[in-house]
Short mmCIF file of C-alpha atoms and ligand atoms in Angstrom, two decimals:
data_model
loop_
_atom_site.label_atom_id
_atom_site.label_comp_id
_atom_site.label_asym_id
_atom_site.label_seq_id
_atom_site.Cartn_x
_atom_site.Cartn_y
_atom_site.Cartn_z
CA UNK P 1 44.90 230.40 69.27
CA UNK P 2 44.72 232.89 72.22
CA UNK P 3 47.81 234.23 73.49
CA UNK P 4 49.15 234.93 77.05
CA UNK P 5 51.59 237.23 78.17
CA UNK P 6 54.42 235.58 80.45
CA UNK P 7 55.03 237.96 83.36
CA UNK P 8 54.51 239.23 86.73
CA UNK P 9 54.97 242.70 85.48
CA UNK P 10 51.02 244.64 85.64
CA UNK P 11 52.52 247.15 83.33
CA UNK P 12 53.53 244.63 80.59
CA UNK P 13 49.85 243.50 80.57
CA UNK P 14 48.77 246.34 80.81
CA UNK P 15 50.59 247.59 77.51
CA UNK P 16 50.05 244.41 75.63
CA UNK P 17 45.96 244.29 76.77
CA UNK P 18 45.62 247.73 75.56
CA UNK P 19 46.59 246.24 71.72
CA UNK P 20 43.48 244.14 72.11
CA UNK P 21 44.98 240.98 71.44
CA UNK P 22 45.79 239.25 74.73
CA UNK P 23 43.80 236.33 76.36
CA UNK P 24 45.37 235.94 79.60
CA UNK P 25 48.41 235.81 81.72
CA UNK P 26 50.27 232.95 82.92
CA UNK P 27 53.00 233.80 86.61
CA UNK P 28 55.01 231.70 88.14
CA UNK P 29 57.01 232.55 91.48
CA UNK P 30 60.32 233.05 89.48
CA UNK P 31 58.90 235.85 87.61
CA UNK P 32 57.34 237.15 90.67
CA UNK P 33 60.46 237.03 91.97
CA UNK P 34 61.71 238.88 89.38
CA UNK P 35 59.44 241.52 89.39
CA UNK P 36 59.11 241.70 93.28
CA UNK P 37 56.08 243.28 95.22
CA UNK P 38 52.45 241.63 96.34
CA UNK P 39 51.67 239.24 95.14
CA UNK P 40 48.26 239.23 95.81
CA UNK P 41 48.08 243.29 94.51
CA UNK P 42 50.30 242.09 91.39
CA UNK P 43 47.93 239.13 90.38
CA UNK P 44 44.46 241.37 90.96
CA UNK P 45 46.16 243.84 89.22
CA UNK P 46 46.45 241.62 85.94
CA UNK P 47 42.50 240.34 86.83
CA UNK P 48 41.28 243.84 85.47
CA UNK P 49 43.17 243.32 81.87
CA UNK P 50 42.67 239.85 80.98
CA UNK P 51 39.53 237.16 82.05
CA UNK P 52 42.87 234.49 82.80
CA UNK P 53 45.27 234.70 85.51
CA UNK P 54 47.61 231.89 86.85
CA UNK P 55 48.78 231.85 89.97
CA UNK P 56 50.70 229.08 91.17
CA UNK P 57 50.67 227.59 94.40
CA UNK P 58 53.88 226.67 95.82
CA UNK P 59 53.02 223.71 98.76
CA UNK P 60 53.55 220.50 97.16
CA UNK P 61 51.32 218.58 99.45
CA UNK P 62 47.54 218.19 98.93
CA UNK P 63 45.91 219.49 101.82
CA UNK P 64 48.60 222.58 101.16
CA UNK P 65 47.91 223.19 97.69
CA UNK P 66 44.38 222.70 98.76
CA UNK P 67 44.54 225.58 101.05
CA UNK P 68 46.57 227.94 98.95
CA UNK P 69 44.37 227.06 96.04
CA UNK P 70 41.17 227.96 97.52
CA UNK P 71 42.44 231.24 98.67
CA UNK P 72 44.13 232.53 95.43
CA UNK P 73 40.40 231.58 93.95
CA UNK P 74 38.69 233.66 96.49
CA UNK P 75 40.64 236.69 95.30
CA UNK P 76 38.94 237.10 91.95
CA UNK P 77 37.31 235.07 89.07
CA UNK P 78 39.28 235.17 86.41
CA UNK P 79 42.14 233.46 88.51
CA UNK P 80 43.52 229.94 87.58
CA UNK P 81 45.02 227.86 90.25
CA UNK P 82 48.52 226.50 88.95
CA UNK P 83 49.54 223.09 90.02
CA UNK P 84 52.82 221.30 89.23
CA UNK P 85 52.40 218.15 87.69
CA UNK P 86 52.99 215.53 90.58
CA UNK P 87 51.07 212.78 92.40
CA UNK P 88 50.06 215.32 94.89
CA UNK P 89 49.02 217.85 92.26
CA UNK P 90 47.23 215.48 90.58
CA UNK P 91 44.91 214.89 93.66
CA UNK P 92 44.59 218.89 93.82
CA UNK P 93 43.73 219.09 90.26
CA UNK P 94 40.69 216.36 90.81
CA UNK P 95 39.67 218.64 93.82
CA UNK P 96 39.76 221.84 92.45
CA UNK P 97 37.63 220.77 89.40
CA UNK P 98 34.70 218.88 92.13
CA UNK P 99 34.66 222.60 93.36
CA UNK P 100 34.42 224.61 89.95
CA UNK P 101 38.13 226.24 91.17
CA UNK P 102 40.01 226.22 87.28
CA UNK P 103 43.03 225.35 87.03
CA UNK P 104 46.75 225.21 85.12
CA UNK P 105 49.29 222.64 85.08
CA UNK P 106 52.79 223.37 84.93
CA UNK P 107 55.82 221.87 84.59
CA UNK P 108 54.54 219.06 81.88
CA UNK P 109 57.20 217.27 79.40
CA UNK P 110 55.90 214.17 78.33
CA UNK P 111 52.82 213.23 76.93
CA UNK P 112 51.60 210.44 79.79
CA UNK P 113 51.80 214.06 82.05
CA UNK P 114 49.61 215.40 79.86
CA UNK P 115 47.37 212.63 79.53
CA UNK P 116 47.09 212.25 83.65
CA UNK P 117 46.44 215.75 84.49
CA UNK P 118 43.62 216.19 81.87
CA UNK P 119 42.07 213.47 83.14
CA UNK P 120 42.18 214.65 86.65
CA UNK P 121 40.19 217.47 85.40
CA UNK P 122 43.14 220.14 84.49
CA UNK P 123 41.24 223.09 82.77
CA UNK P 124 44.52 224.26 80.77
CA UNK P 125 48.16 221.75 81.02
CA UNK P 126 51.48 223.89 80.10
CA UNK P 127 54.26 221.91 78.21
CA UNK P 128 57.40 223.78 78.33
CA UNK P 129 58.71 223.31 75.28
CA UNK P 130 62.10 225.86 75.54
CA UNK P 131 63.28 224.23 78.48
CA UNK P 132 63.20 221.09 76.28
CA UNK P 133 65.00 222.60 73.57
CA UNK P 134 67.44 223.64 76.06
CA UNK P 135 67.76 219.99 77.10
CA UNK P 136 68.36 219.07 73.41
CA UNK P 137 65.21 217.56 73.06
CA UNK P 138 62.18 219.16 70.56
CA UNK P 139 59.78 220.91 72.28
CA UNK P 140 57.26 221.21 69.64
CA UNK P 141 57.25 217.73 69.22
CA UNK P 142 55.89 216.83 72.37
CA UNK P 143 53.05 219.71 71.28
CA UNK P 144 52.82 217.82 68.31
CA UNK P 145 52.62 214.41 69.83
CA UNK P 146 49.86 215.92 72.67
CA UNK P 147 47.83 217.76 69.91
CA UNK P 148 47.62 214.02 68.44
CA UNK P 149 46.50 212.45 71.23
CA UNK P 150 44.05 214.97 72.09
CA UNK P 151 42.55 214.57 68.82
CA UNK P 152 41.14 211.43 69.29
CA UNK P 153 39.46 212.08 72.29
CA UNK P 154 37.08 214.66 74.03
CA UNK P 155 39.31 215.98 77.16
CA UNK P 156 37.92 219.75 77.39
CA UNK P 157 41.67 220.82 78.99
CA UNK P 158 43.52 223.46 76.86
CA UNK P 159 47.23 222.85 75.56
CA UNK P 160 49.11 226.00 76.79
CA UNK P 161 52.60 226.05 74.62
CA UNK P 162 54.77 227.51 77.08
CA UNK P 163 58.23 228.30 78.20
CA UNK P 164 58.52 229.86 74.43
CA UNK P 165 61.73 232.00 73.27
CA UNK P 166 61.15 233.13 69.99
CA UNK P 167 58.30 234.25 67.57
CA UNK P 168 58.86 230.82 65.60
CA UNK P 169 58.04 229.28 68.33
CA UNK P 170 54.42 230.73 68.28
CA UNK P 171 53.92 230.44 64.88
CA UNK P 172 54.55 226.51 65.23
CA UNK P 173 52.35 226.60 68.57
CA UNK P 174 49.42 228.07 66.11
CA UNK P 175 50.50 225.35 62.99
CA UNK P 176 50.04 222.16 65.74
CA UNK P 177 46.60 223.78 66.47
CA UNK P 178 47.66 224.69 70.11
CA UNK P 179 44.99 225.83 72.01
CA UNK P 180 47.08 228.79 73.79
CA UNK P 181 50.46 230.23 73.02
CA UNK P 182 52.00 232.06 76.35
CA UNK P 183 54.68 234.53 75.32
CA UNK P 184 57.19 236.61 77.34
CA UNK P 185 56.91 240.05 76.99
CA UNK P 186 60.25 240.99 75.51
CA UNK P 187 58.75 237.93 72.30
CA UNK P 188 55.60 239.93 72.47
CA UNK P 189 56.36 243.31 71.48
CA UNK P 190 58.41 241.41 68.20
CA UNK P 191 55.38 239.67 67.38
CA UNK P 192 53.69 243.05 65.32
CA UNK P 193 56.79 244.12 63.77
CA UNK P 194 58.20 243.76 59.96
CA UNK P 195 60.95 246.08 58.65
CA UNK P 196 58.65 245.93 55.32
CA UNK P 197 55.75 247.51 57.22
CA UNK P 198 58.36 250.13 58.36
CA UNK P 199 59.44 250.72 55.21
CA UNK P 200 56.08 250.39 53.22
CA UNK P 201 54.53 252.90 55.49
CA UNK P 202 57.30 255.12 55.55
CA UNK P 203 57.32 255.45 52.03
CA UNK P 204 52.88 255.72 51.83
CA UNK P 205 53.74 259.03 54.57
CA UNK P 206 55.90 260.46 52.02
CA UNK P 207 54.03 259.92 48.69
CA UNK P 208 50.85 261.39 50.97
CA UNK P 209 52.94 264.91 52.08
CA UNK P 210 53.46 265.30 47.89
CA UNK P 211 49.81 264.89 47.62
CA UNK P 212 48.97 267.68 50.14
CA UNK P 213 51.31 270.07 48.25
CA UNK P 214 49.43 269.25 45.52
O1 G3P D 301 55.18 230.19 82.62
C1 G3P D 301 56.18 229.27 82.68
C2 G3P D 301 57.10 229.12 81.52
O2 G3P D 301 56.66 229.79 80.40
C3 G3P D 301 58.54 229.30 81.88
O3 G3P D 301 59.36 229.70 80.84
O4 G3P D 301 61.49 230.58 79.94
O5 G3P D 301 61.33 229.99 82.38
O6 G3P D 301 61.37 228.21 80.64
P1 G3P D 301 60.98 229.61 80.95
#
Protein backbone atom coordinates (compact mmCIF):
# COMPACT_ATOMS: atom_id res chain seq x y z
CA UNK A 1 0.00 0.00 0.00
CA UNK A 2 1.74 3.40 -0.62
CA UNK A 3 1.10 6.06 1.73
CA UNK A 4 0.45 9.86 1.34
CA UNK A 5 0.99 12.52 3.61
CA UNK A 6 -2.21 14.86 4.12
CA UNK A 7 -0.96 18.45 4.11
CA UNK A 8 -0.15 21.65 2.56
CA UNK A 9 2.75 22.01 4.85
CA UNK A 10 6.37 21.49 2.40
CA UNK A 11 8.10 20.95 5.66
CA UNK A 12 5.89 18.01 6.80
CA UNK A 13 6.80 16.30 3.48
CA UNK A 14 9.72 17.17 3.61
CA UNK A 15 10.38 15.42 7.10
CA UNK A 16 8.25 12.44 6.36
CA UNK A 17 10.04 11.96 2.54
CA UNK A 18 13.32 12.07 4.17
CA UNK A 19 12.18 8.55 6.22
CA UNK A 20 11.92 7.03 2.77
CA UNK A 21 8.58 5.81 3.07
CA UNK A 22 6.19 8.28 1.46
CA UNK A 23 4.46 7.92 -2.01
CA UNK A 24 2.83 11.12 -2.48
CA UNK A 25 0.84 13.95 -1.15
CA UNK A 26 -2.72 14.57 -1.36
CA UNK A 27 -3.97 19.02 -0.65
CA UNK A 28 -7.01 20.26 -0.61
CA UNK A 29 -7.84 24.15 -0.31
CA UNK A 30 -8.78 23.75 3.45
CA UNK A 31 -5.39 22.68 4.30
CA UNK A 32 -3.98 25.26 2.10
CA UNK A 33 -5.87 27.42 3.89
CA UNK A 34 -4.52 26.30 6.83
CA UNK A 35 -1.14 26.50 6.04
CA UNK A 36 -1.44 29.80 3.98
CA UNK A 37 1.13 31.01 1.27
CA UNK A 38 1.40 30.11 -2.77
CA UNK A 39 -0.03 27.92 -3.72
CA UNK A 40 1.57 27.31 -6.74
CA UNK A 41 5.31 27.63 -4.70
CA UNK A 42 3.67 25.26 -1.91
CA UNK A 43 2.52 22.48 -4.42
CA UNK A 44 6.09 22.61 -6.59
CA UNK A 45 7.59 22.60 -3.45
CA UNK A 46 6.08 19.05 -2.50
CA UNK A 47 6.87 17.98 -6.53
CA UNK A 48 10.66 17.67 -5.51
CA UNK A 49 9.83 15.03 -2.48
CA UNK A 50 7.28 12.81 -3.77
CA UNK A 51 6.43 11.66 -7.80
CA UNK A 52 2.36 12.47 -6.54
CA UNK A 53 0.89 15.73 -5.88
CA UNK A 54 -2.89 16.65 -5.75
CA UNK A 55 -4.01 19.73 -6.34
CA UNK A 56 -7.52 20.41 -6.47
CA UNK A 57 -9.28 22.64 -8.61
CA UNK A 58 -11.91 24.63 -7.12
CA UNK A 59 -14.44 25.78 -10.34
CA UNK A 60 -17.19 23.40 -10.38
CA UNK A 61 -18.04 23.89 -13.98
CA UNK A 62 -16.37 21.99 -16.85
CA UNK A 63 -14.90 24.40 -19.03
CA UNK A 64 -13.54 25.91 -15.42
CA UNK A 65 -12.13 22.90 -14.06
CA UNK A 66 -10.92 22.42 -17.54
CA UNK A 67 -8.93 25.51 -17.42
CA UNK A 68 -7.63 25.27 -13.90
CA UNK A 69 -6.79 21.67 -14.58
CA UNK A 70 -4.64 22.17 -17.46
CA UNK A 71 -2.68 24.81 -15.76
CA UNK A 72 -1.95 23.08 -12.37
CA UNK A 73 -0.62 20.16 -14.97
CA UNK A 74 1.62 22.52 -16.74
CA UNK A 75 3.37 23.29 -13.48
CA UNK A 76 5.12 19.97 -13.04
CA UNK A 77 4.68 16.17 -13.72
CA UNK A 78 4.19 14.59 -10.85
CA UNK A 79 0.95 16.77 -10.26
CA UNK A 80 -2.59 15.15 -10.07
CA UNK A 81 -5.52 17.20 -10.97
CA UNK A 82 -8.25 16.79 -8.11
CA UNK A 83 -11.83 16.81 -9.12
CA UNK A 84 -14.88 16.61 -6.84
CA UNK A 85 -17.09 13.97 -7.63
CA UNK A 86 -20.07 15.70 -9.56
CA UNK A 87 -21.71 15.59 -13.00
CA UNK A 88 -19.44 18.33 -14.02
CA UNK A 89 -16.35 16.63 -12.62
CA UNK A 90 -17.19 13.69 -14.13
CA UNK A 91 -16.99 15.32 -17.66
CA UNK A 92 -13.47 16.82 -16.46
CA UNK A 93 -12.30 13.52 -15.34
CA UNK A 94 -13.16 11.94 -19.06
CA UNK A 95 -11.19 15.02 -20.44
CA UNK A 96 -8.30 15.06 -18.48
CA UNK A 97 -7.65 11.29 -19.11
CA UNK A 98 -8.19 11.93 -23.45
CA UNK A 99 -5.21 14.35 -22.65
CA UNK A 100 -2.85 12.07 -20.43
CA UNK A 101 -3.55 15.01 -17.47
CA UNK A 102 -3.90 12.30 -14.12
CA UNK A 103 -6.14 12.81 -11.95
CA UNK A 104 -7.83 12.39 -8.16
CA UNK A 105 -11.29 12.29 -7.11
CA UNK A 106 -12.43 13.65 -4.00
CA UNK A 107 -15.19 13.86 -2.02
CA UNK A 108 -16.48 10.04 -2.81
CA UNK A 109 -18.96 8.16 -0.19
CA UNK A 110 -20.75 5.64 -1.90
CA UNK A 111 -19.77 3.01 -4.02
CA UNK A 112 -21.97 4.03 -7.42
CA UNK A 113 -19.36 7.39 -6.96
CA UNK A 114 -16.77 5.23 -7.12
CA UNK A 115 -17.92 3.15 -9.79
CA UNK A 116 -18.75 6.47 -12.14
CA UNK A 117 -15.59 8.25 -11.72
CA UNK A 118 -13.38 5.18 -12.51
CA UNK A 119 -15.09 4.73 -15.38
CA UNK A 120 -14.70 8.24 -16.54
CA UNK A 121 -11.11 7.51 -16.42
CA UNK A 122 -10.19 8.73 -12.64
CA UNK A 123 -6.46 7.68 -12.18
CA UNK A 124 -6.82 7.52 -8.18
CA UNK A 125 -10.84 8.07 -6.39
CA UNK A 126 -10.56 9.22 -2.51
CA UNK A 127 -13.35 7.82 -0.17
CA UNK A 128 -13.38 9.71 2.96
CA UNK A 129 -13.96 7.36 5.29
CA UNK A 130 -13.56 9.70 8.81
CA UNK A 131 -16.01 12.04 7.70
CA UNK A 132 -18.28 8.96 7.49
CA UNK A 133 -17.48 7.80 10.79
CA UNK A 134 -18.23 11.18 11.93
CA UNK A 135 -21.65 10.84 10.28
CA UNK A 136 -22.16 7.53 12.17
CA UNK A 137 -21.78 5.58 9.28
CA UNK A 138 -18.49 2.96 8.70
CA UNK A 139 -16.06 4.26 6.65
CA UNK A 140 -14.11 1.22 6.06
CA UNK A 141 -16.99 -0.43 4.91
CA UNK A 142 -17.56 1.48 1.98
CA UNK A 143 -13.50 0.62 1.37
CA UNK A 144 -14.52 -2.72 1.89
CA UNK A 145 -17.55 -2.74 -0.31
CA UNK A 146 -15.31 -0.69 -3.27
CA UNK A 147 -12.29 -3.09 -2.84
CA UNK A 148 -15.11 -5.81 -3.73
CA UNK A 149 -16.32 -4.38 -6.55
CA UNK A 150 -13.08 -3.56 -7.94
CA UNK A 151 -12.14 -7.04 -7.69
CA UNK A 152 -14.15 -8.28 -10.24
CA UNK A 153 -13.23 -6.04 -12.76
CA UNK A 154 -10.11 -4.41 -14.48
CA UNK A 155 -10.62 -0.45 -13.72
CA UNK A 156 -6.75 0.66 -13.49
CA UNK A 157 -8.01 3.73 -10.89
CA UNK A 158 -6.37 3.51 -7.40
CA UNK A 159 -8.57 3.45 -4.08
CA UNK A 160 -7.05 6.33 -1.98
CA UNK A 161 -8.43 5.68 1.83
CA UNK A 162 -8.68 9.09 2.92
CA UNK A 163 -9.95 11.55 5.41
CA UNK A 164 -8.18 8.98 8.05
CA UNK A 165 -7.81 9.88 11.96
CA UNK A 166 -6.04 7.27 13.51
CA UNK A 167 -3.27 4.60 12.86
CA UNK A 168 -6.14 1.83 12.93
CA UNK A 169 -7.46 3.33 10.38
CA UNK A 170 -4.39 2.57 8.11
CA UNK A 171 -3.84 -0.64 9.24
CA UNK A 172 -7.55 -1.57 8.06
CA UNK A 173 -6.88 0.58 4.75
CA UNK A 174 -3.76 -2.01 4.19
CA UNK A 175 -6.12 -5.33 5.50
CA UNK A 176 -9.03 -4.30 2.59
CA UNK A 177 -6.02 -4.26 0.15
CA UNK A 178 -6.36 -0.42 -0.42
CA UNK A 179 -4.35 0.71 -3.00
CA UNK A 180 -3.18 4.06 -1.07
CA UNK A 181 -3.55 5.10 2.51
CA UNK A 182 -3.31 9.18 2.83
CA UNK A 183 -2.42 10.13 6.38
CA UNK A 184 -2.25 13.51 8.19
CA UNK A 185 0.86 14.39 9.45
CA UNK A 186 0.20 14.61 13.16
CA UNK A 187 -1.13 10.20 12.35
CA UNK A 188 2.14 9.98 10.55
CA UNK A 189 4.77 10.65 12.92
CA UNK A 190 2.64 7.83 15.39
CA UNK A 191 2.84 5.43 12.72
CA UNK A 192 6.89 4.31 13.68
CA UNK A 193 6.46 4.44 17.27
CA UNK A 194 6.04 1.52 20.08
CA UNK A 195 6.82 2.19 23.77
CA UNK A 196 8.39 -1.53 23.50
CA UNK A 197 10.89 -0.31 20.90
CA UNK A 198 11.61 2.54 23.42
CA UNK A 199 12.06 0.42 26.01
CA UNK A 200 13.80 -2.59 24.19
CA UNK A 201 16.35 -0.24 22.83
CA UNK A 202 16.82 1.59 25.84
CA UNK A 203 17.65 -1.32 27.68
CA UNK A 204 20.16 -2.93 24.37
CA UNK A 205 22.09 0.95 25.00
CA UNK A 206 22.61 0.02 28.48
CA UNK A 207 23.63 -3.69 28.40
CA UNK A 208 26.13 -2.28 25.35
CA UNK A 209 27.88 0.70 27.82
CA UNK A 210 28.60 -2.59 30.39
CA UNK A 211 30.15 -4.24 27.48
CA UNK A 212 32.54 -1.33 26.67
CA UNK A 213 33.68 -1.26 30.35
CA UNK A 214 34.37 -4.58 29.86
O1 LIG B 1 -7.50 15.00 1.61
C1 LIG B 1 -8.80 15.06 2.01
C2 LIG B 1 -9.21 14.32 3.24
O2 LIG B 1 -8.24 13.45 3.69
C3 LIG B 1 -9.84 15.20 4.27
O3 LIG B 1 -9.75 14.73 5.57
O4 LIG B 1 -9.95 15.02 8.02
O5 LIG B 1 -10.76 16.85 6.50
O6 LIG B 1 -12.01 14.71 6.69
P1 LIG B 1 -10.67 15.36 6.76
Amino acid sequence: MKLFLDTANPKHVAEIASWGVLDGVTTNPSLVAKEGGDFKKTVLEMCKHVPCVSAQVTATDFAGMKKQGEEYAKWHKHIYVKVPMTTEGLKALKYFRSKGIRTNTTLIFSVPQAILAAKAGANIISPFIGRLDDAGEDGMELIRDIMEVWSHYKFDTEVLVASTRHPRHIVDAAKCGAHICTVPYDVFTKLPKHPLTDVGLKKFLEDWEKVKKG
